Coordinates of C-alpha atoms (C1' of nucleotides) in Angstrom, one line a residue:
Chain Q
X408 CA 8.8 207.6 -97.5
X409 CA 7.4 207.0 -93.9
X410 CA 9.6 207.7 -91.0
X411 CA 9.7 205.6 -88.0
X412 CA 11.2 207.4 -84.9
X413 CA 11.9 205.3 -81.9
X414 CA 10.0 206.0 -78.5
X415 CA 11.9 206.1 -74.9
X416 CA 10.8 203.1 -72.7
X417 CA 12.6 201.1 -70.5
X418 CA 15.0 198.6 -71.4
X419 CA 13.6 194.6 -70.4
X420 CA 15.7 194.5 -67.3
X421 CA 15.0 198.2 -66.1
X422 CA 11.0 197.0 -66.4
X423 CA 9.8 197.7 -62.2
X424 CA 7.7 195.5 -60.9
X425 CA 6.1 198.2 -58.7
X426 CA 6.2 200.4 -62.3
X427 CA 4.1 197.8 -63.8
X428 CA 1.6 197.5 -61.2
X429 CA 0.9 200.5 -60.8
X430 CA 0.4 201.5 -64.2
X431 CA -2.3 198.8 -64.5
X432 CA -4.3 199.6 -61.3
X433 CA -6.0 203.0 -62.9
X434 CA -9.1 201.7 -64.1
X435 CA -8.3 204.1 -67.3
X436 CA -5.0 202.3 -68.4
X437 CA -6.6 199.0 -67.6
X438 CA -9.4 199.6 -70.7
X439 CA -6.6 200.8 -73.0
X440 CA -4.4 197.4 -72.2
X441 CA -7.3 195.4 -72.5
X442 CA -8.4 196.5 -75.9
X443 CA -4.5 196.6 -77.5
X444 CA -4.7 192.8 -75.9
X445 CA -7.4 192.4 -78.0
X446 CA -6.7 194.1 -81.2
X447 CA -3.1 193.7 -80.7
X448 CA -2.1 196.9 -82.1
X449 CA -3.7 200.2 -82.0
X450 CA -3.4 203.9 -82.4
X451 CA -4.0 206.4 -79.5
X452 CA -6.7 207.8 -81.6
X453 CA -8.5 204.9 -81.7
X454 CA -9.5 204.8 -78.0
X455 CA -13.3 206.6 -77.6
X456 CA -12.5 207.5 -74.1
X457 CA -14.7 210.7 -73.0
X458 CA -11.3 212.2 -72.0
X459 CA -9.4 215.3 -73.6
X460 CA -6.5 214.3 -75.5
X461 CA -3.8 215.7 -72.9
X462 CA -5.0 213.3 -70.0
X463 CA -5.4 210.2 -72.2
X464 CA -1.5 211.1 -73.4
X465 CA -0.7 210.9 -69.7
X466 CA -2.5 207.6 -69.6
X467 CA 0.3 206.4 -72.2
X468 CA 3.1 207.9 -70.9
X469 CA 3.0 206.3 -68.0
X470 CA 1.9 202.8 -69.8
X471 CA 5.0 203.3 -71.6
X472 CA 7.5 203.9 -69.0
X473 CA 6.9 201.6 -66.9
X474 CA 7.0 199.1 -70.2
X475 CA 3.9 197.9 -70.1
X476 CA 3.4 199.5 -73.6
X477 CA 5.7 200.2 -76.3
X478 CA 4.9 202.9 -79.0
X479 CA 6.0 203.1 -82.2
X480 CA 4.8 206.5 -84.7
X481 CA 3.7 205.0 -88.5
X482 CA 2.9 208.3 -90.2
X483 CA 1.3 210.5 -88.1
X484 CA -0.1 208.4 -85.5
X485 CA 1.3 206.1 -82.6
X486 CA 0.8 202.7 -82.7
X487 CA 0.2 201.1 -79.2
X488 CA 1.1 197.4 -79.0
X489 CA 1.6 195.1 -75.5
X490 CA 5.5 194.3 -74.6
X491 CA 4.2 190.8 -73.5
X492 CA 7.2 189.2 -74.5
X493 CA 9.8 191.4 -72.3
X494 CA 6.8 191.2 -69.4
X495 CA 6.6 187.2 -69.6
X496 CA 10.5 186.8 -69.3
X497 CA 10.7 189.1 -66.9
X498 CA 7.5 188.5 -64.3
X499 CA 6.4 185.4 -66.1
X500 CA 2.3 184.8 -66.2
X501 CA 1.4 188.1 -64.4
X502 CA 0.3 190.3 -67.9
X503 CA -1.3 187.0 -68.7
X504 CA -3.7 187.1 -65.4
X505 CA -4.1 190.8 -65.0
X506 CA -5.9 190.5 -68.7
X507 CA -7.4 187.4 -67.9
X508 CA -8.9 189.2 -64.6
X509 CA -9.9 192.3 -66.4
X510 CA -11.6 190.7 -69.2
X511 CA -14.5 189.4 -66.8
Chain O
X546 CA -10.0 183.1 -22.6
X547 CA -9.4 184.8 -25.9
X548 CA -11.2 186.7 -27.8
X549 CA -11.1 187.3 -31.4
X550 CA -12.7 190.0 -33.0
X551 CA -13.7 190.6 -36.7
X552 CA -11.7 193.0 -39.0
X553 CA -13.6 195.0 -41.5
X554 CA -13.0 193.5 -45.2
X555 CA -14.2 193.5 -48.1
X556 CA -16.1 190.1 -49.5
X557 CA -14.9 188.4 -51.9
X558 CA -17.5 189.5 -54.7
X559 CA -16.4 192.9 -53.8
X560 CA -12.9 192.7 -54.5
X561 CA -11.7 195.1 -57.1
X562 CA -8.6 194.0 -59.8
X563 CA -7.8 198.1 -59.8
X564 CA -7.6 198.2 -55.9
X565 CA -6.0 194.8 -55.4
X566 CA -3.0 195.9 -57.9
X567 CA -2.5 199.3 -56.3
X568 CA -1.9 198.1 -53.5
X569 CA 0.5 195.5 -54.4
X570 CA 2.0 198.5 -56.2
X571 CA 4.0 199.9 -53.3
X572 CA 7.5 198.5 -52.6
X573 CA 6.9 198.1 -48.7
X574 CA 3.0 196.3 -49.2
X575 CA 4.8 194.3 -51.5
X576 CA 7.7 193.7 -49.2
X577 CA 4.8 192.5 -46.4
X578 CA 3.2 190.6 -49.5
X579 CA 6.1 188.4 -49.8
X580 CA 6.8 187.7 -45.9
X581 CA 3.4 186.9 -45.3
X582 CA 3.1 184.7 -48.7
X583 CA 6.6 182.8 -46.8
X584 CA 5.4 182.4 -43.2
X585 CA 1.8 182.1 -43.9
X586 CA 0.7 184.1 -40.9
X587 CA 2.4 187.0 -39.9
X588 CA 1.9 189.6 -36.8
X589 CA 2.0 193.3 -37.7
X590 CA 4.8 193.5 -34.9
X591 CA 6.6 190.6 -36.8
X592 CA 8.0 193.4 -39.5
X593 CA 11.0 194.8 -39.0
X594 CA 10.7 197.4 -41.4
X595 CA 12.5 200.7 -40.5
X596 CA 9.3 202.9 -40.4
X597 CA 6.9 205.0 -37.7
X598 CA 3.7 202.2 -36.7
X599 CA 1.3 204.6 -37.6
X600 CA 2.8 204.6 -41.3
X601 CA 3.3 200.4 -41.4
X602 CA -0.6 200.7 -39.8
X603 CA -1.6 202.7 -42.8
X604 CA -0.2 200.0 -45.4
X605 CA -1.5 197.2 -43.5
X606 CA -5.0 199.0 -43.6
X607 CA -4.6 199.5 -48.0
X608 CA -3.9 195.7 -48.1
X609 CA -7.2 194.8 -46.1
X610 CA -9.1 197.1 -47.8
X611 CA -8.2 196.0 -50.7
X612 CA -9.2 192.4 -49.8
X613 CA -5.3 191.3 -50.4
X614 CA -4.6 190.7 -46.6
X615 CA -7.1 189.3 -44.0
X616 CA -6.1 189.9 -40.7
X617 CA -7.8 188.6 -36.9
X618 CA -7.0 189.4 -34.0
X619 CA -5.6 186.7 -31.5
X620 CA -5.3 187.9 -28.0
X621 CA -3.0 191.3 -28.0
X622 CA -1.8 190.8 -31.7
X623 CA -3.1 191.3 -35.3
X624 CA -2.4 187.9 -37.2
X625 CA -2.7 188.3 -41.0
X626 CA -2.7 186.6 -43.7
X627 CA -3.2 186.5 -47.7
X628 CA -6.9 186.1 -49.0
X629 CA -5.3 183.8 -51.5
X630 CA -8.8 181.1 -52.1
X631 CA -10.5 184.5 -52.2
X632 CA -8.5 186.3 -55.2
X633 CA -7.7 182.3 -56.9
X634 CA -11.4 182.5 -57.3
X635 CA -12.0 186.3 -58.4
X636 CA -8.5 186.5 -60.2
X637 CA -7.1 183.3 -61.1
X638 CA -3.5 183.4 -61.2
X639 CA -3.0 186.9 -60.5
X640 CA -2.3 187.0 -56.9
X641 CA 0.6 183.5 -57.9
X642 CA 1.5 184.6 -60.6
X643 CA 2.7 188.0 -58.5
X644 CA 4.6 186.9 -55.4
X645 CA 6.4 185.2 -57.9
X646 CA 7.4 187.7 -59.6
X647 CA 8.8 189.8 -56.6
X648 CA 10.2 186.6 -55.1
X649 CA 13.1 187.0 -57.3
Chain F
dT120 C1' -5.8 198.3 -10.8
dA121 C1' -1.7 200.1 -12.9
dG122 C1' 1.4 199.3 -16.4
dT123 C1' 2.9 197.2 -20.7
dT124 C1' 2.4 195.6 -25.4
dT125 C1' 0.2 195.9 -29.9
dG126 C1' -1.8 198.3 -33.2
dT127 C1' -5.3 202.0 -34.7
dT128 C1' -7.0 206.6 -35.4
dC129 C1' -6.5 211.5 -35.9
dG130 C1' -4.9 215.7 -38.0
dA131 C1' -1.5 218.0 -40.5
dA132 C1' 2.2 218.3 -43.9
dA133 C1' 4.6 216.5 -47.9
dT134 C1' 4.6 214.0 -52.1
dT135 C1' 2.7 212.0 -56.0
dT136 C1' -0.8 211.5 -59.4
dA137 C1' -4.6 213.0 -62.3
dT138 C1' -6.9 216.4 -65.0
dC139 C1' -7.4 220.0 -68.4
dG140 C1' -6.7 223.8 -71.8
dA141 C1' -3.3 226.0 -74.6
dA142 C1' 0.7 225.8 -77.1
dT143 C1' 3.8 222.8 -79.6
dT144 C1' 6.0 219.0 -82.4
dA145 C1' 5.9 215.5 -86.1
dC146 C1' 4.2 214.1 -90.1
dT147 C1' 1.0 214.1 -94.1
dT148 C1' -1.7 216.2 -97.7
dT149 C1' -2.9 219.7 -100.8
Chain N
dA1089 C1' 4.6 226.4 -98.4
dA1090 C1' 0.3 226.2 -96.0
dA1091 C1' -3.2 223.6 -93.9
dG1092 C1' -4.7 219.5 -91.5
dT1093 C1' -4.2 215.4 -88.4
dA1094 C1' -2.3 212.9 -84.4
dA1095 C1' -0.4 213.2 -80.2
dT1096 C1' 2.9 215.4 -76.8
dT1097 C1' 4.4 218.9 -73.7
dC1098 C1' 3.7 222.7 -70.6
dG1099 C1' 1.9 225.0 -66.6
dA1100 C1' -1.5 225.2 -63.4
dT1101 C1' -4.8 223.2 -60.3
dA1102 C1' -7.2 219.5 -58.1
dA1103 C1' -7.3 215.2 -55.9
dA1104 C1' -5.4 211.2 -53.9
dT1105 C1' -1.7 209.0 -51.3
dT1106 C1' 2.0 208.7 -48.1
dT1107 C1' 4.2 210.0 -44.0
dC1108 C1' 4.6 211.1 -39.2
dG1109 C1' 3.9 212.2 -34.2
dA1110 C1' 0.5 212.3 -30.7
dA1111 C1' -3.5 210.5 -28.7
dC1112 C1' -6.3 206.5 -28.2
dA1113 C1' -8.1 201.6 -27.7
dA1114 C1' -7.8 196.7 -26.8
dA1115 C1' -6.0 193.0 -24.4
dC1116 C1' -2.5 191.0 -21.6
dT1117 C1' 0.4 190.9 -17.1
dA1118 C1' 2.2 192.0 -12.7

DNA sequence: TAGTTTGTTCGAAATTTATCGAATTACTTT
DNA sequence: AAAGTAATTCGATAAATTTCGAACAAACTA
Protein backbone atom coordinates (compact mmCIF):
# COMPACT_ATOMS: atom_id res chain seq x y z
CA UNK A 1 0.00 0.00 0.00
CA UNK A 2 1.60 3.45 -0.92
CA UNK A 3 1.27 6.29 1.46
CA UNK A 4 0.52 9.78 0.44
CA UNK A 5 1.51 12.40 3.08
CA UNK A 6 0.35 15.95 2.51
CA UNK A 7 3.03 18.78 2.11
CA UNK A 8 2.74 22.34 3.91
CA UNK A 9 2.07 25.16 1.29
CA UNK A 10 0.10 28.01 1.46
CA UNK A 11 -3.49 28.10 1.29
CA UNK A 12 -4.95 29.96 -2.38
CA UNK A 13 -5.65 33.11 -0.59
CA UNK A 14 -2.45 33.27 1.62
CA UNK A 15 -0.52 32.90 -2.01
CA UNK A 16 1.91 36.60 -1.89
CA UNK A 17 2.25 38.23 -4.78
CA UNK A 18 5.76 39.50 -3.71
CA UNK A 19 6.25 35.47 -2.55
CA UNK A 20 5.58 34.46 -6.06
CA UNK A 21 7.82 36.86 -7.66
CA UNK A 22 10.42 36.36 -5.96
CA UNK A 23 10.47 32.75 -6.05
CA UNK A 24 10.59 32.96 -9.94
CA UNK A 25 13.35 35.55 -10.29
CA UNK A 26 16.35 33.00 -9.33
CA UNK A 27 17.35 31.83 -12.58
CA UNK A 28 17.58 28.20 -10.74
CA UNK A 29 13.81 27.92 -9.80
CA UNK A 30 12.96 29.46 -13.20
CA UNK A 31 14.48 26.05 -15.04
CA UNK A 32 12.75 23.82 -12.56
CA UNK A 33 9.13 25.73 -13.31
CA UNK A 34 9.82 25.64 -16.79
CA UNK A 35 10.45 21.95 -17.17
CA UNK A 36 7.33 20.85 -14.58
CA UNK A 37 5.41 23.38 -17.19
CA UNK A 38 6.45 21.13 -19.57
CA UNK A 39 6.23 17.70 -18.31
CA UNK A 40 3.58 18.71 -15.98
CA UNK A 41 4.63 16.62 -13.25
CA UNK A 42 7.96 15.69 -12.06
CA UNK A 43 10.11 14.27 -9.24
CA UNK A 44 12.93 16.32 -7.54
CA UNK A 45 15.26 13.70 -8.75
CA UNK A 46 14.55 14.22 -12.11
CA UNK A 47 16.13 17.67 -12.42
CA UNK A 48 20.09 17.16 -13.76
CA UNK A 49 21.05 20.40 -12.19
CA UNK A 50 24.97 20.35 -11.26
CA UNK A 51 23.84 21.27 -7.79
CA UNK A 52 24.18 19.03 -4.43
CA UNK A 53 20.97 17.79 -3.29
CA UNK A 54 20.59 20.20 -0.11
CA UNK A 55 20.67 23.49 -2.29
CA UNK A 56 18.30 22.17 -5.04
CA UNK A 57 15.82 21.13 -1.82
CA UNK A 58 16.13 24.83 -0.95
CA UNK A 59 15.17 25.68 -4.50
CA UNK A 60 11.77 23.77 -3.72
CA UNK A 61 11.16 24.87 -0.52
CA UNK A 62 10.86 28.10 -1.32
CA UNK A 63 8.84 27.16 -4.77
CA UNK A 64 6.57 25.65 -2.53
CA UNK A 65 5.92 28.15 0.01
CA UNK A 66 5.34 30.74 -1.78
CA UNK A 67 2.71 28.31 -3.86
CA UNK A 68 4.16 28.41 -6.90
CA UNK A 69 4.66 24.55 -6.54
CA UNK A 70 2.81 22.00 -4.71
CA UNK A 71 4.49 18.65 -3.71
CA UNK A 72 3.02 15.62 -3.26
CA UNK A 73 5.47 12.16 -2.00
CA UNK A 74 4.27 8.82 -4.25
CA UNK A 75 6.54 6.24 -2.73
CA UNK A 76 9.66 7.56 -2.06
CA UNK A 77 10.00 10.43 -4.18
CA UNK A 78 8.16 14.02 -4.46
CA UNK A 79 6.33 14.72 -7.23
CA UNK A 80 6.53 18.48 -8.28
CA UNK A 81 3.53 19.71 -10.26
CA UNK A 82 2.52 23.76 -11.06
CA UNK A 83 -0.49 25.24 -8.77
CA UNK A 84 -1.63 27.08 -12.00
CA UNK A 85 -5.05 26.87 -11.23
CA UNK A 86 -4.86 28.59 -7.57
CA UNK A 87 -2.12 31.14 -9.38
CA UNK A 88 -4.65 31.95 -12.39
CA UNK A 89 -7.59 32.74 -9.87
CA UNK A 90 -5.64 34.51 -7.88
CA UNK A 91 -3.03 36.79 -10.19
CA UNK A 92 -4.78 35.81 -13.37
CA UNK A 93 -2.34 35.51 -16.63
CA UNK A 94 0.96 36.26 -14.73
CA UNK A 95 2.22 32.18 -14.44
CA UNK A 96 0.97 32.10 -17.91
CA UNK A 97 3.57 35.11 -19.19
CA UNK A 98 6.38 34.45 -16.80
CA UNK A 99 6.55 30.75 -18.69
CA UNK A 100 5.75 32.18 -21.90
CA UNK A 101 8.85 34.73 -21.31
CA UNK A 102 11.19 32.08 -19.99
CA UNK A 103 10.58 29.67 -22.66
CA UNK A 104 12.37 31.99 -25.28
CA UNK B 1 16.44 76.54 -21.08
CA UNK B 2 16.27 72.96 -19.85
CA UNK B 3 18.30 70.46 -20.04
CA UNK B 4 17.75 66.81 -20.05
CA UNK B 5 20.23 64.45 -19.47
CA UNK B 6 20.35 60.63 -20.25
CA UNK B 7 19.88 57.95 -17.40
CA UNK B 8 21.92 54.85 -17.68
CA UNK B 9 19.65 51.80 -18.74
CA UNK B 10 19.68 48.89 -19.86
CA UNK B 11 18.40 48.31 -23.81
CA UNK B 12 15.80 46.55 -24.49
CA UNK B 13 17.61 43.28 -25.88
CA UNK B 14 19.37 43.35 -22.60
CA UNK B 15 16.60 43.09 -20.39
CA UNK B 16 16.68 40.05 -18.17
CA UNK B 17 13.07 38.11 -17.02
CA UNK B 18 15.17 37.05 -13.62
CA UNK B 19 16.11 40.81 -12.91
CA UNK B 20 12.89 42.34 -14.15
CA UNK B 21 10.83 39.96 -11.57
CA UNK B 22 13.17 40.61 -8.70
CA UNK B 23 12.66 43.73 -8.74
CA UNK B 24 9.05 43.73 -8.96
CA UNK B 25 9.50 41.34 -6.08
CA UNK B 26 9.69 43.94 -3.29
CA UNK B 27 6.53 45.34 -1.80
CA UNK B 28 7.74 49.14 -1.96
CA UNK B 29 9.17 48.80 -5.99
CA UNK B 30 5.91 47.28 -6.40
CA UNK B 31 4.08 49.95 -4.52
CA UNK B 32 6.06 52.67 -7.12
CA UNK B 33 5.17 50.04 -9.89
CA UNK B 34 1.52 50.68 -9.46
CA UNK B 35 1.61 54.61 -8.92
CA UNK B 36 3.61 55.10 -11.87
CA UNK B 37 1.50 52.37 -13.97
CA UNK B 38 -1.73 55.02 -12.68
CA UNK B 39 -0.17 58.49 -13.31
CA UNK B 40 1.99 57.50 -16.16
CA UNK B 41 4.84 59.73 -15.14
CA UNK B 42 5.79 60.16 -11.86
CA UNK B 43 8.65 62.38 -9.92
CA UNK B 44 10.78 60.50 -7.38
CA UNK B 45 9.74 63.35 -4.96
CA UNK B 46 6.00 62.56 -5.94
CA UNK B 47 6.23 59.35 -3.36
CA UNK B 48 5.14 59.74 -0.22
CA UNK B 49 6.41 56.73 1.16
CA UNK B 50 7.56 56.85 4.78
CA UNK B 51 11.27 56.04 4.12
CA UNK B 52 15.06 57.82 4.26
CA UNK B 53 15.72 59.26 0.12
CA UNK B 54 18.82 57.45 0.02
CA UNK B 55 16.79 54.11 0.61
CA UNK B 56 13.68 55.16 -1.96
CA UNK B 57 16.97 56.28 -4.28
CA UNK B 58 18.20 52.70 -3.98
CA UNK B 59 14.78 51.15 -5.22
CA UNK B 60 14.33 53.57 -7.82
CA UNK B 61 18.00 52.59 -9.07
CA UNK B 62 16.95 48.33 -8.94
CA UNK B 63 13.84 49.35 -11.13
CA UNK B 64 16.13 51.13 -13.82
CA UNK B 65 18.49 48.69 -13.81
CA UNK B 66 16.45 46.26 -14.32
CA UNK B 67 15.00 48.01 -17.45
CA UNK B 68 11.37 48.13 -15.50
CA UNK B 69 11.45 52.03 -14.96
CA UNK B 70 12.96 54.66 -17.37
CA UNK B 71 13.49 57.70 -15.84
CA UNK B 72 14.80 61.53 -17.49
CA UNK B 73 15.52 64.22 -16.02
CA UNK B 74 13.40 67.46 -16.61
CA UNK B 75 14.87 70.53 -15.06
CA UNK B 76 15.52 69.83 -11.16
CA UNK B 77 13.42 66.52 -11.10
CA UNK B 78 13.70 62.84 -12.10
CA UNK B 79 10.48 62.01 -14.17
CA UNK B 80 10.01 58.22 -14.59
CA UNK B 81 8.16 56.10 -16.14
CA UNK B 82 7.44 52.16 -17.08
CA UNK B 83 9.36 50.69 -20.09
CA UNK B 84 6.10 49.11 -20.92
CA UNK B 85 6.70 48.90 -25.34
CA UNK B 86 10.06 47.69 -24.16
CA UNK B 87 9.07 44.60 -21.85
CA UNK B 88 5.50 44.09 -24.30
CA UNK B 89 8.12 43.31 -26.78
CA UNK B 90 10.70 41.11 -24.68
CA UNK B 91 7.91 39.74 -22.35
CA UNK B 92 4.59 39.86 -23.70
CA UNK B 93 2.07 40.06 -21.13
CA UNK B 94 4.22 39.81 -18.16
CA UNK B 95 4.67 43.33 -17.22
CA UNK B 96 0.11 43.59 -17.70
CA UNK B 97 -0.51 40.84 -16.70
CA UNK B 98 1.43 42.02 -13.16
CA UNK B 99 0.21 45.46 -12.23
CA UNK B 100 -2.79 43.73 -12.51
CA UNK B 101 -2.37 41.53 -10.27
CA UNK B 102 -1.24 43.96 -7.42
CA UNK B 103 -3.90 46.45 -8.50
CA UNK B 104 -6.19 44.44 -6.45
C1' DT C 1 26.54 84.18 -6.01
C1' DA C 2 24.35 82.10 -2.16
C1' DG C 3 20.68 79.28 -0.97
C1' DT C 4 17.14 75.78 -1.95
C1' DT C 5 15.22 71.69 -3.94
C1' DT C 6 15.77 67.10 -5.90
C1' DG C 7 17.97 63.11 -6.03
C1' DT C 8 22.41 60.31 -6.08
C1' DT C 9 26.56 58.21 -4.13
C1' DC C 10 29.34 56.50 -0.40
C1' DG C 11 30.37 53.51 3.42
C1' DA C 12 28.88 50.85 7.09
C1' DA C 13 25.55 47.90 9.50
C1' DA C 14 21.66 44.80 9.46
C1' DT C 15 18.97 41.43 7.20
C1' DT C 16 17.98 38.00 3.92
C1' DT C 17 19.19 34.54 0.73
C1' DA C 18 22.11 30.97 -1.24
C1' DT C 19 25.33 27.25 -0.82
C1' DC C 20 27.16 23.03 0.92
C1' DG C 21 28.34 18.74 3.65
C1' DA C 22 26.70 15.85 7.23
C1' DA C 23 23.05 13.90 9.62
C1' DT C 24 18.24 12.57 9.40
C1' DT C 25 13.50 11.17 7.88
C1' DA C 26 10.32 8.55 4.92
C1' DC C 27 9.55 4.94 2.21
C1' DT C 28 10.74 0.76 -0.50
C1' DT C 29 13.11 -3.47 -1.31
C1' DT C 30 15.52 -7.53 -0.13
C1' DA D 1 15.24 -6.29 10.10
C1' DA D 2 18.77 -4.38 7.27
C1' DA D 3 20.05 -1.96 3.27
C1' DG D 4 18.97 1.21 -0.40
C1' DT D 5 16.74 5.34 -2.52
C1' DA D 6 14.77 10.06 -2.42
C1' DA D 7 14.70 14.16 -0.39
C1' DT D 8 14.72 17.18 3.83
C1' DT D 9 16.76 19.41 7.81
C1' DC D 10 20.56 21.26 10.36
C1' DG D 11 24.39 24.30 11.14
C1' DA D 12 27.79 26.96 9.31
C1' DT D 13 29.53 30.14 5.94
C1' DA D 14 29.36 33.03 2.00
C1' DA D 15 27.13 36.25 -0.88
C1' DA D 16 23.67 39.49 -2.08
C1' DT D 17 20.29 42.88 -0.69
C1' DT D 18 18.33 46.42 2.14
C1' DT D 19 18.67 50.20 5.09
C1' DC D 20 20.35 54.58 6.72
C1' DG D 21 22.87 58.97 7.55
C1' DA D 22 26.23 61.96 5.73
C1' DA D 23 28.36 63.97 1.95
C1' DC D 24 27.86 65.21 -2.83
C1' DA D 25 26.01 66.82 -7.44
C1' DA D 26 22.78 69.10 -10.58
C1' DA D 27 19.62 72.49 -11.58
C1' DC D 28 16.63 76.10 -10.24
C1' DT D 29 15.63 80.71 -7.64
C1' DA D 30 16.25 84.82 -5.10
Amino acid sequence: MTKHTEIQQPLRDEISLSKVLHALSDPVRMEIILKIARAGQVACGAFDIPMPKSTLSHHFKVLRESGVVASRREGNELINSLRSEDLEARFPGVLDAIIAAGSR
